Short mmCIF file of C-alpha atoms in Angstrom, two decimals:
data_model
loop_
_atom_site.label_atom_id
_atom_site.label_comp_id
_atom_site.label_asym_id
_atom_site.label_seq_id
_atom_site.Cartn_x
_atom_site.Cartn_y
_atom_site.Cartn_z
CA MET A 1 95.80 -51.73 -17.11
CA SER A 2 95.40 -54.11 -19.87
CA ALA A 3 93.42 -53.45 -22.44
CA SER A 4 90.90 -57.15 -21.63
CA VAL A 5 90.55 -55.32 -17.84
CA ILE A 6 89.27 -51.49 -19.77
CA HIS A 7 87.46 -53.99 -22.10
CA ALA A 8 84.89 -56.02 -19.32
CA PHE A 9 84.95 -52.81 -16.98
CA GLY A 10 83.45 -50.55 -20.16
CA TYR A 11 80.68 -52.82 -20.88
CA GLY A 12 79.86 -53.83 -17.30
CA GLY A 13 79.76 -50.09 -16.48
CA VAL A 14 77.44 -49.30 -19.41
CA SER A 15 75.39 -52.40 -18.17
CA LEU A 16 75.32 -51.03 -14.78
CA MET A 17 74.24 -47.52 -15.97
CA LYS A 18 71.50 -49.25 -17.48
CA ARG A 19 70.29 -50.10 -14.74
CA LEU A 20 70.85 -47.24 -13.00
CA VAL A 21 68.58 -45.08 -15.72
CA ILE A 22 65.35 -47.80 -15.33
CA ALA A 23 66.07 -48.47 -11.31
CA GLY A 24 65.87 -44.73 -11.41
CA PHE A 25 62.37 -44.33 -13.52
CA ALA A 26 60.72 -47.44 -11.63
CA LEU A 27 61.55 -44.79 -9.02
CA GLY A 28 60.15 -42.21 -10.19
CA ALA A 29 56.96 -43.26 -10.85
CA MET A 30 56.20 -45.52 -7.81
CA THR A 31 56.86 -42.28 -6.04
CA VAL A 32 53.83 -40.61 -8.86
CA VAL A 33 51.92 -43.30 -7.99
CA ALA A 34 51.24 -43.28 -4.34
CA ALA A 35 51.43 -39.34 -4.78
CA ALA A 36 47.91 -39.92 -6.84
CA ALA A 37 46.95 -41.99 -4.33
CA ASP A 38 47.25 -40.08 -1.39
CA MET A 39 45.45 -37.24 -3.40
CA PRO A 40 41.62 -36.05 -2.70
CA VAL A 41 39.65 -37.44 -5.44
CA PRO A 42 38.31 -34.88 -7.22
CA TYR A 43 34.31 -34.61 -6.99
CA GLY A 44 31.41 -32.30 -8.98
CA LYS A 45 29.70 -29.24 -6.55
CA ALA A 46 26.68 -30.00 -4.47
CA PRO A 47 24.16 -30.24 -5.92
CA PRO A 48 22.15 -27.10 -4.58
CA PRO A 49 18.27 -28.04 -1.97
CA PRO A 50 15.82 -28.80 -3.80
CA GLU A 51 12.36 -26.25 -4.49
CA PHE A 52 9.03 -26.96 -2.01
CA SER A 53 6.94 -29.55 -3.29
CA TRP A 54 3.19 -28.80 -3.83
CA THR A 55 2.28 -32.04 -4.44
CA GLY A 56 0.25 -34.07 -1.61
CA LEU A 57 -2.24 -34.56 0.44
CA TYR A 58 -3.31 -31.58 3.27
CA ILE A 59 -6.43 -30.59 6.02
CA GLY A 60 -6.62 -27.57 6.92
CA GLY A 61 -8.96 -25.48 9.52
CA ASN A 62 -10.15 -22.02 7.67
CA ALA A 63 -12.51 -19.11 9.08
CA GLY A 64 -14.17 -15.32 7.69
CA TRP A 65 -17.16 -12.92 7.01
CA MET A 66 -19.12 -13.79 4.78
CA GLN A 67 -21.71 -11.36 2.89
CA LEU A 68 -25.53 -11.84 1.39
CA GLU A 69 -27.01 -10.03 -0.82
CA GLU A 70 -31.09 -11.15 -1.16
CA ASN A 71 -32.85 -9.04 -3.85
CA GLY A 72 -35.74 -11.14 -4.17
CA TYR A 73 -39.52 -9.79 -3.98
CA PRO A 74 -42.29 -10.57 -2.65
CA PHE A 75 -45.55 -11.97 -4.62
CA CYS A 76 -48.55 -12.27 -4.72
CA LEU A 77 -50.74 -14.68 -6.99
CA ASP A 78 -54.68 -14.15 -7.26
CA PRO A 79 -57.66 -16.57 -6.65
CA THR A 80 -57.44 -17.37 -10.98
CA GLY A 81 -53.30 -17.61 -9.38
CA ALA A 82 -52.61 -14.65 -12.45
CA MET A 83 -49.41 -13.02 -10.97
CA GLN A 84 -49.72 -9.90 -9.21
CA GLY A 85 -53.51 -10.19 -10.42
CA LEU A 86 -56.19 -7.80 -9.09
CA GLY A 87 -56.59 -7.42 -5.21
CA CYS A 88 -53.13 -8.72 -5.08
CA ASP A 89 -50.57 -6.33 -2.96
CA ILE A 90 -47.97 -4.57 -3.37
CA ILE A 91 -45.15 -4.70 -1.13
CA PRO A 92 -42.16 -1.78 -1.82
CA GLY A 93 -38.82 -3.00 -1.19
CA GLY A 94 -38.71 -6.41 0.15
CA GLN A 95 -34.67 -7.06 -0.99
CA MET A 96 -32.06 -7.48 2.55
CA GLY A 97 -28.53 -7.44 3.53
CA ALA A 98 -26.52 -9.27 6.14
CA ASN A 99 -22.98 -10.01 7.15
CA GLY A 100 -22.10 -12.58 9.42
CA PHE A 101 -19.06 -14.99 10.65
CA PHE A 102 -18.49 -18.31 9.43
CA GLY A 103 -15.61 -20.79 9.73
CA GLY A 104 -14.86 -24.45 8.93
CA GLY A 105 -12.75 -26.88 7.90
CA GLN A 106 -10.60 -28.33 4.24
CA VAL A 107 -9.26 -31.32 2.43
CA GLY A 108 -7.37 -31.25 -0.67
CA TYR A 109 -4.80 -32.33 -2.90
CA ASN A 110 -1.77 -30.13 -4.89
CA TRP A 111 -0.24 -32.09 -7.91
CA GLN A 112 2.59 -29.40 -8.85
CA ALA A 113 4.75 -30.27 -12.19
CA SER A 114 7.32 -27.60 -13.10
CA LYS A 115 5.88 -24.17 -11.60
CA LEU A 116 2.18 -24.95 -12.23
CA VAL A 117 0.25 -26.16 -9.24
CA LEU A 118 -3.57 -27.94 -9.94
CA GLY A 119 -6.07 -28.79 -6.99
CA ILE A 120 -8.62 -30.11 -5.44
CA GLU A 121 -10.38 -28.88 -2.11
CA ALA A 122 -13.46 -29.62 -0.74
CA ASP A 123 -14.39 -27.16 2.06
CA LEU A 124 -18.17 -27.10 3.92
CA GLN A 125 -18.58 -24.35 7.38
CA GLY A 126 -21.38 -23.12 9.53
CA THR A 127 -22.51 -19.49 9.37
CA SER A 128 -23.87 -17.52 11.38
CA LEU A 129 -25.28 -15.65 8.03
CA LYS A 130 -28.47 -14.07 8.69
CA ALA A 131 -30.62 -11.66 7.36
CA SER A 132 -34.07 -10.25 7.98
CA GLU A 133 -36.40 -7.11 6.79
CA SER A 134 -39.87 -5.60 8.54
CA ILE A 135 -42.11 -2.91 6.93
CA SER A 136 -44.80 -1.54 6.89
CA GLY A 137 -47.87 -0.94 5.84
CA PRO A 138 -50.35 0.87 4.36
CA PHE A 139 -49.57 -0.76 0.28
CA ALA A 140 -51.21 0.24 -2.67
CA ILE A 141 -53.43 -3.24 -3.91
CA VAL A 142 -53.59 -3.77 -7.72
CA SER A 143 -56.88 -1.92 -9.14
CA PRO A 144 -57.72 -0.29 -11.94
CA PHE A 145 -57.43 2.74 -10.08
CA PRO A 146 -55.41 3.79 -6.85
CA LEU A 147 -56.01 1.26 -3.80
CA THR A 148 -54.51 0.64 -0.70
CA THR A 149 -55.16 -1.32 2.22
CA GLY A 150 -55.77 -0.60 5.56
CA PRO A 151 -53.16 -1.14 8.08
CA GLY A 152 -50.79 -3.66 7.26
CA SER A 153 -47.06 -5.72 7.27
CA PHE A 154 -44.68 -7.53 5.67
CA ALA A 155 -41.70 -9.14 7.10
CA ALA A 156 -39.04 -11.96 6.35
CA THR A 157 -36.10 -13.49 7.60
CA GLU A 158 -32.83 -15.00 5.09
CA SER A 159 -31.08 -17.99 6.98
CA VAL A 160 -27.74 -19.45 6.08
CA ASN A 161 -26.95 -22.11 8.33
CA TRP A 162 -23.63 -23.93 6.61
CA PHE A 163 -21.89 -23.48 3.74
CA GLY A 164 -18.97 -25.59 1.70
CA THR A 165 -17.65 -26.47 -1.91
CA LEU A 166 -15.67 -28.35 -3.94
CA ARG A 167 -13.46 -26.64 -6.37
CA GLY A 168 -10.72 -26.65 -9.04
CA ARG A 169 -7.36 -25.14 -7.46
CA PHE A 170 -5.15 -23.79 -10.61
CA GLY A 171 -2.00 -21.74 -9.86
CA VAL A 172 1.48 -20.59 -9.86
CA THR A 173 4.78 -20.91 -7.34
CA PHE A 174 7.27 -19.09 -6.31
CA ASP A 175 8.81 -21.97 -4.14
CA ARG A 176 6.97 -22.00 -0.99
CA LEU A 177 4.85 -19.01 -2.56
CA LEU A 178 2.08 -20.14 -3.98
CA VAL A 179 -0.97 -17.71 -6.14
CA TYR A 180 -3.86 -19.34 -7.23
CA MET A 181 -7.74 -18.84 -9.01
CA THR A 182 -10.46 -20.92 -7.40
CA GLY A 183 -13.54 -22.08 -8.49
CA GLY A 184 -16.21 -24.80 -8.96
CA LEU A 185 -19.25 -26.17 -7.34
CA ALA A 186 -21.25 -24.83 -3.56
CA MET A 187 -24.11 -25.58 -1.28
CA GLY A 188 -25.83 -24.67 1.20
CA GLY A 189 -28.91 -25.09 4.12
CA VAL A 190 -30.81 -22.65 3.67
CA ASP A 191 -33.50 -21.69 5.56
CA VAL A 192 -36.59 -18.71 4.90
CA THR A 193 -39.61 -17.28 6.41
CA GLN A 194 -42.55 -14.40 4.72
CA ALA A 195 -45.46 -13.29 6.03
CA HIS A 196 -47.93 -10.65 4.61
CA ILE A 197 -50.12 -9.64 7.76
CA TYR A 198 -52.97 -7.89 8.21
CA SER A 199 -55.63 -7.09 10.80
CA THR A 200 -58.17 -10.20 10.17
CA VAL A 201 -55.80 -12.56 7.75
CA GLN A 202 -52.08 -12.88 7.17
CA TYR A 203 -50.45 -15.13 5.26
CA PRO A 204 -47.30 -16.55 6.67
CA SER A 205 -45.28 -19.47 5.02
CA ASN A 206 -41.53 -20.64 5.82
CA THR A 207 -39.36 -23.09 4.34
CA SER A 208 -35.89 -24.51 4.31
CA ARG A 209 -33.92 -26.58 1.57
CA VAL A 210 -30.32 -27.27 0.52
CA LEU A 211 -29.58 -24.68 -2.24
CA ASN A 212 -27.23 -25.70 -4.47
CA GLY A 213 -24.63 -23.35 -7.16
CA TRP A 214 -21.51 -22.53 -7.71
CA THR A 215 -18.42 -20.02 -6.64
CA PHE A 216 -15.85 -18.80 -8.00
CA GLY A 217 -12.23 -17.04 -6.41
CA GLY A 218 -8.79 -16.37 -5.64
CA GLY A 219 -5.85 -16.27 -3.10
CA VAL A 220 -2.65 -17.00 -2.15
CA GLU A 221 -0.96 -19.56 0.53
CA TRP A 222 2.70 -19.28 2.20
CA ALA A 223 4.39 -22.62 2.79
CA PHE A 224 6.35 -21.51 6.36
CA LEU A 225 7.18 -25.15 7.30
CA ASP A 226 7.85 -28.36 5.38
CA ARG A 227 3.93 -29.18 6.30
CA TRP A 228 2.17 -26.16 7.32
CA SER A 229 1.06 -22.75 5.01
CA VAL A 230 -1.32 -20.42 5.69
CA LYS A 231 -3.75 -19.07 3.51
CA ALA A 232 -6.00 -16.27 2.68
CA GLU A 233 -8.80 -16.24 -0.15
CA GLY A 234 -11.41 -14.51 -1.16
CA GLY A 235 -14.97 -15.11 -3.57
CA TYR A 236 -18.12 -14.76 -4.68
CA TYR A 237 -20.62 -17.43 -4.77
CA ASP A 238 -24.05 -18.18 -6.18
CA LEU A 239 -26.94 -20.40 -4.69
CA GLY A 240 -29.63 -18.97 -6.63
CA THR A 241 -32.96 -18.83 -5.33
CA ILE A 242 -35.73 -20.10 -3.29
CA GLN A 243 -39.45 -19.36 -2.71
CA THR A 244 -41.96 -19.79 -0.23
CA SER A 245 -45.66 -18.68 0.65
CA SER A 246 -49.54 -19.49 2.15
CA VAL A 247 -53.14 -19.22 0.89
CA ALA A 248 -54.28 -16.83 3.45
CA VAL A 249 -55.02 -18.35 7.61
CA PRO A 250 -57.58 -18.17 8.61
CA THR A 251 -58.46 -19.89 5.52
CA VAL A 252 -60.99 -17.02 2.73
CA PRO A 253 -62.93 -18.70 -0.24
CA ALA A 254 -61.13 -17.63 -3.05
CA SER A 255 -57.79 -17.55 -1.74
CA PHE A 256 -55.03 -15.37 -3.03
CA GLN A 257 -51.02 -16.85 -2.72
CA LEU A 258 -48.54 -14.45 -0.59
CA GLY A 259 -44.99 -15.59 -0.62
CA LYS A 260 -41.93 -13.58 -1.80
CA THR A 261 -38.58 -14.97 -3.56
CA PHE A 262 -34.96 -14.42 -1.38
CA GLU A 263 -31.93 -15.26 -3.80
CA THR A 264 -28.74 -16.48 -2.42
CA ARG A 265 -25.42 -15.23 -3.59
CA GLY A 266 -23.19 -13.09 -2.00
CA GLY A 267 -19.00 -12.75 -1.57
CA PHE A 268 -16.90 -13.73 1.04
CA ALA A 269 -13.16 -13.57 2.66
CA ARG A 270 -10.91 -15.71 4.98
CA ALA A 271 -8.17 -17.02 6.32
CA GLY A 272 -6.37 -20.19 6.54
CA VAL A 273 -4.01 -23.02 7.01
CA ASN A 274 -3.13 -26.28 5.85
CA PHE A 275 -0.70 -29.37 6.65
CA LYS A 276 0.09 -31.79 5.05
CA LEU A 277 -0.97 -34.77 5.76
CA TRP A 278 1.45 -37.28 2.60
CA GLU A 279 2.85 -36.31 0.21
CA PRO A 280 4.83 -39.08 -2.59
CA PRO A 281 7.94 -39.42 -1.99
CA PRO A 282 10.87 -38.39 -4.63
CA PRO A 283 11.56 -39.89 -7.32
CA ILE A 284 15.30 -42.07 -7.23
CA LYS A 285 18.29 -40.83 -8.97
CA GLU A 286 20.98 -43.01 -10.54
CA ALA A 287 24.17 -42.28 -8.66
CA ALA A 288 26.44 -40.45 -10.47
CA THR A 289 29.69 -41.61 -12.14
CA TYR A 290 33.13 -39.66 -12.36
#
């Protein structure tokens, strides 16, 4: 083979080798790109399910037992208007207590911020709460020396016909469990009667009023479904005092005025169920980029 042929083949062989090397690199790069395209796109871990939210408007019902602690005293005004003046009777005791059923409904709204829950709730219930007392004489008379009346008696009743509250709630939530304190205004419809009764004269009277006071308590609530929850709650209420009195019947000259002061307060315990009517939609989150 001549030198010129070898020279030509040598240069041609080098050029061919370069082309083969370049083609190999190109084929390898295409293979890597194709394999990468077929591989699944790596994503982050699935986000955990959101915690239960107490925020929202709810309605519900409740029922329980209510206590009445009535510690008011019978009283007497003499004809001059003096309290327990000369000639007034002295009724021993006269206090009474009772327990009764109550039930009704409530409506409220909760705001949740992290683990804290603030809320406002109003409720209204009918009650069967009624206390009564009857005392038989004779009774002592206010006098410079010991003196008693003839046969006589004293009777009184107090009924709480309905009971309602408007309260704030403050609690701490453990996902679906809420532990809270509550307090605010309380009101109720109260009827009272009293009568000092003697053989020739009596002093009967009655009155009805809406009393206003306060209440305070606490409870726990558990959301067993996304919109349903049950609660147990206890507390104390104080609606203040109410009085009723009367002059003599039949009318007599320079009549005394006899009556009684009633207190309306006590404890209560109840269970209830709530249904969440509405809750604000969750905030819109921007799509994550990878």
